[in-house]
Amino acid sequence: MKVLIVGSGGREHAIAWKVAQSPKVDKIYCAPGNAGIEEYAECVPIGAMEFDRLVAFAKENAIDLTVIGMDDPLVGGVVDAFEEAGLRVFGPRKNAAILEGSKAFSKDLMKKYNIPTAAYENFDDADAALAYLETAKFPIVLKADGLALGKGVLICNTLEEAKEGVQSIMLDKQFGTAGNRMVIEEFMTGREVSVLSFVDGNTIKTMTSAQDHKRAKDGDQGLNTGGMGTFSPSPFYTEEVDEFCKKYIYQPTVDAMKAEGREFKGIIFFGLMLTADGPRVLEYNARFGDPETQVVLPRMKSDVVEVFEACIDGTLDQVDLEFEDNAAVCVVLASDGYPLKYDKGFPIQGLEEFDKHEGYYCFHAGTKFADGKIVTNGGRVLGVTAKGKDLKEARANAYAATEWVSFENKYKRNDIGKAIDEV
Ligand code: AMP
Ligand code: GLY
């Protein structure tokens, strides 16, 4: 089989690595890819939003399966474009990717189908939002409706802050058209867990749990980022929590989408908060998480290409989805200054070390080739993943492996997975 992967981050590197394990696969392409993905795939310079060029490439090269990694093309309808051209593609259609593409849609869906989530109101107009805030309880959470690179959520402690938030989202359009609508919701407290799942329209099979660290600095300080590290499984995601989520969240979400005429095929990523009153949905994503994928896929035993195909064919009920009984930790190596200003273009040393050690992976997020050398090319540069028999061992292994690699402005958090010490 020939497989095309669309995307260019650490998530797509992990997907490419996993797809390359499949005995069914002869050749992998990635559009546009990065310097690390090049090890498994031929990278082609087509952007993820260039649907016509992607479709033409898939046709010309007789691609058997295309896997979409990123949210923007999914929400924009890339799957519909492939299907209209008669091509096989893994991911939700536009009318289902709205689960991630509109927070107002997903909140209304949860309300209509009694799926537990924070209480909320949707607003199309800033004056109504400002009036609502006058009588609200604080802290309160403001969310731009559309995609905003994971940055469209503001937690406001005071009325003043919240008013400024409405101004910047709805009037100054800090997140562009994503802020044409807004959700204002109740602030919840608890542990956060990410659960990714495969869905074939009817059947849902969840992967092992993970936890992300979104803030830039140790102790969950600093600005929100795309994710500074992850661990899997989450020790807080107990059997009891899983039972609850299966019954009240996972299957009900798939059934709700079907009932709405928006059959979902692909990945549903459940961002959950384990509150004192039970698990609640924080958000849905319609794709693999980044950097959750970098700890989940290395622990997956099953052939991911078989699972992708079963989702497309509606035969997921016949698949055994299995994970190793161990743990993994991913520490992101970033460019100092990320997520604000940072320099790039620095040569990276030590990458060859990963070929010598089983159970260690270096997934590239922002790298490229320059004069035959691999150099830094983004805020998040590498995701260093290591496995271990348990979380403590995996964490020690991952942090040891971060020392193998060097580049000029290397920055990392030092407390990825620290929460596991509290278990
Ligand atoms: P989201 O993009 O919806 O996952 O939001 C990003 C982050 O904001 C989450 O990972 C949480 O840390 C936080 N967050 C979102 N919604 C809430 C909420 N209702 N209460 C507390 N924190 C929230
Ligand atoms: N790690 C969070 C996300 O992929 O949205």
mmCIF file of N, CA and C in Angstrom, residues 6-7 10 24 38 42 44 62 77 98 136 146 149 156 168 173 178 184 192 277 280 323 331 378 380 389 393 401 413:
data_model
loop_
_atom_site.group_PDB
_atom_site.id
_atom_site.type_symbol
_atom_site.label_atom_id
_atom_site.label_comp_id
_atom_site.label_asym_id
_atom_site.label_seq_id
_atom_site.Cartn_x
_atom_site.Cartn_y
_atom_site.Cartn_z
ATOM 1 N N VAL A 6 -0.848 13.799 5.974
ATOM 2 C CA VAL A 6 -0.910 15.251 5.804
ATOM 3 C C VAL A 6 -0.642 15.939 7.144
ATOM 4 N N GLY A 7 0.438 16.742 7.171
ATOM 5 C CA GLY A 7 0.814 17.470 8.380
ATOM 6 C C GLY A 7 2.322 17.571 8.476
ATOM 7 N N GLY A 10 5.213 16.933 15.285
ATOM 8 C CA GLY A 10 5.612 15.748 16.026
ATOM 9 C C GLY A 10 4.552 14.654 15.960
ATOM 10 N N LYS A 24 1.577 -3.984 5.784
ATOM 11 C CA LYS A 24 0.789 -3.685 4.574
ATOM 12 C C LYS A 24 1.375 -2.546 3.749
ATOM 13 N N GLU A 38 11.195 12.531 7.189
ATOM 14 C CA GLU A 38 11.946 12.112 6.000
ATOM 15 C C GLU A 38 12.556 10.708 6.162
ATOM 16 N N GLU A 42 8.658 10.000 2.027
ATOM 17 C CA GLU A 42 9.122 10.994 1.071
ATOM 18 C C GLU A 42 8.281 12.255 1.291
ATOM 19 N N VAL A 44 6.716 15.808 0.454
ATOM 20 C CA VAL A 44 6.390 16.562 -0.752
ATOM 21 C C VAL A 44 5.916 17.963 -0.333
ATOM 22 N N ALA A 62 -1.250 7.228 -7.166
ATOM 23 C CA ALA A 62 -2.044 6.051 -6.804
ATOM 24 C C ALA A 62 -1.959 5.738 -5.309
ATOM 25 N N GLY A 77 -12.707 20.728 5.351
ATOM 26 C CA GLY A 77 -13.360 19.824 4.401
ATOM 27 C C GLY A 77 -12.424 19.028 3.503
ATOM 28 N N ILE A 98 -16.812 19.545 12.643
ATOM 29 C CA ILE A 98 -17.356 20.706 13.368
ATOM 30 C C ILE A 98 -17.345 20.449 14.887
ATOM 31 N N ALA A 136 -22.311 37.262 36.404
ATOM 32 C CA ALA A 136 -21.676 35.936 36.417
ATOM 33 C C ALA A 136 -20.811 35.724 37.663
ATOM 34 N N GLY A 146 -14.238 29.244 17.167
ATOM 35 C CA GLY A 146 -13.534 28.503 16.111
ATOM 36 C C GLY A 146 -12.132 28.089 16.490
ATOM 37 N N LEU A 149 -5.548 27.750 17.196
ATOM 38 C CA LEU A 149 -4.236 27.164 17.527
ATOM 39 C C LEU A 149 -4.142 26.790 19.004
ATOM 40 N N CYS A 156 -10.697 33.892 33.240
ATOM 41 C CA CYS A 156 -10.719 35.252 33.774
ATOM 42 C C CYS A 156 -11.132 35.233 35.233
ATOM 43 N N SER A 168 -11.169 41.534 23.335
ATOM 44 C CA SER A 168 -10.115 41.042 22.434
ATOM 45 C C SER A 168 -10.617 39.912 21.534
ATOM 46 N N LYS A 173 -10.871 40.925 17.532
ATOM 47 C CA LYS A 173 -10.651 39.723 16.701
ATOM 48 C C LYS A 173 -9.221 39.190 16.837
ATOM 49 N N ALA A 178 -12.484 33.199 14.221
ATOM 50 C CA ALA A 178 -12.794 32.240 15.294
ATOM 51 C C ALA A 178 -13.570 32.922 16.415
ATOM 52 N N ILE A 184 -19.211 31.282 26.794
ATOM 53 C CA ILE A 184 -18.792 31.650 28.154
ATOM 54 C C ILE A 184 -19.221 30.508 29.047
ATOM 55 N N GLU A 192 -6.874 17.009 34.598
ATOM 56 C CA GLU A 192 -7.211 16.889 33.171
ATOM 57 C C GLU A 192 -6.642 15.593 32.616
ATOM 58 N N ASP A 277 -17.490 16.204 40.998
ATOM 59 C CA ASP A 277 -18.810 15.669 40.633
ATOM 60 C C ASP A 277 -18.740 14.659 39.498
ATOM 61 N N ARG A 280 -16.104 15.420 33.275
ATOM 62 C CA ARG A 280 -16.811 16.369 32.409
ATOM 63 C C ARG A 280 -15.968 16.587 31.151
ATOM 64 N N PHE A 323 -2.841 -2.267 23.716
ATOM 65 C CA PHE A 323 -1.730 -1.413 24.142
ATOM 66 C C PHE A 323 -0.816 -2.181 25.088
ATOM 67 N N VAL A 331 8.996 14.508 26.553
ATOM 68 C CA VAL A 331 9.419 15.850 26.968
ATOM 69 C C VAL A 331 9.712 16.645 25.699
ATOM 70 N N GLY A 378 11.279 25.901 14.489
ATOM 71 C CA GLY A 378 9.973 26.186 15.082
ATOM 72 C C GLY A 378 10.108 26.392 16.576
ATOM 73 N N ARG A 380 8.328 24.597 18.993
ATOM 74 C CA ARG A 380 8.536 23.249 19.528
ATOM 75 C C ARG A 380 9.418 22.535 18.508
ATOM 76 N N LYS A 389 8.869 0.566 32.412
ATOM 77 C CA LYS A 389 7.882 -0.393 32.930
ATOM 78 C C LYS A 389 6.753 0.332 33.662
ATOM 79 N N GLU A 393 9.838 5.153 35.751
ATOM 80 C CA GLU A 393 10.967 4.723 34.928
ATOM 81 C C GLU A 393 10.932 5.436 33.567
ATOM 82 N N ALA A 401 17.279 10.979 28.099
ATOM 83 C CA ALA A 401 17.434 11.082 26.645
ATOM 84 C C ALA A 401 17.414 12.533 26.162
ATOM 85 N N ARG A 413 10.638 21.948 29.923
ATOM 86 C CA ARG A 413 10.127 21.916 31.295
ATOM 87 C C ARG A 413 10.810 20.774 32.023
#
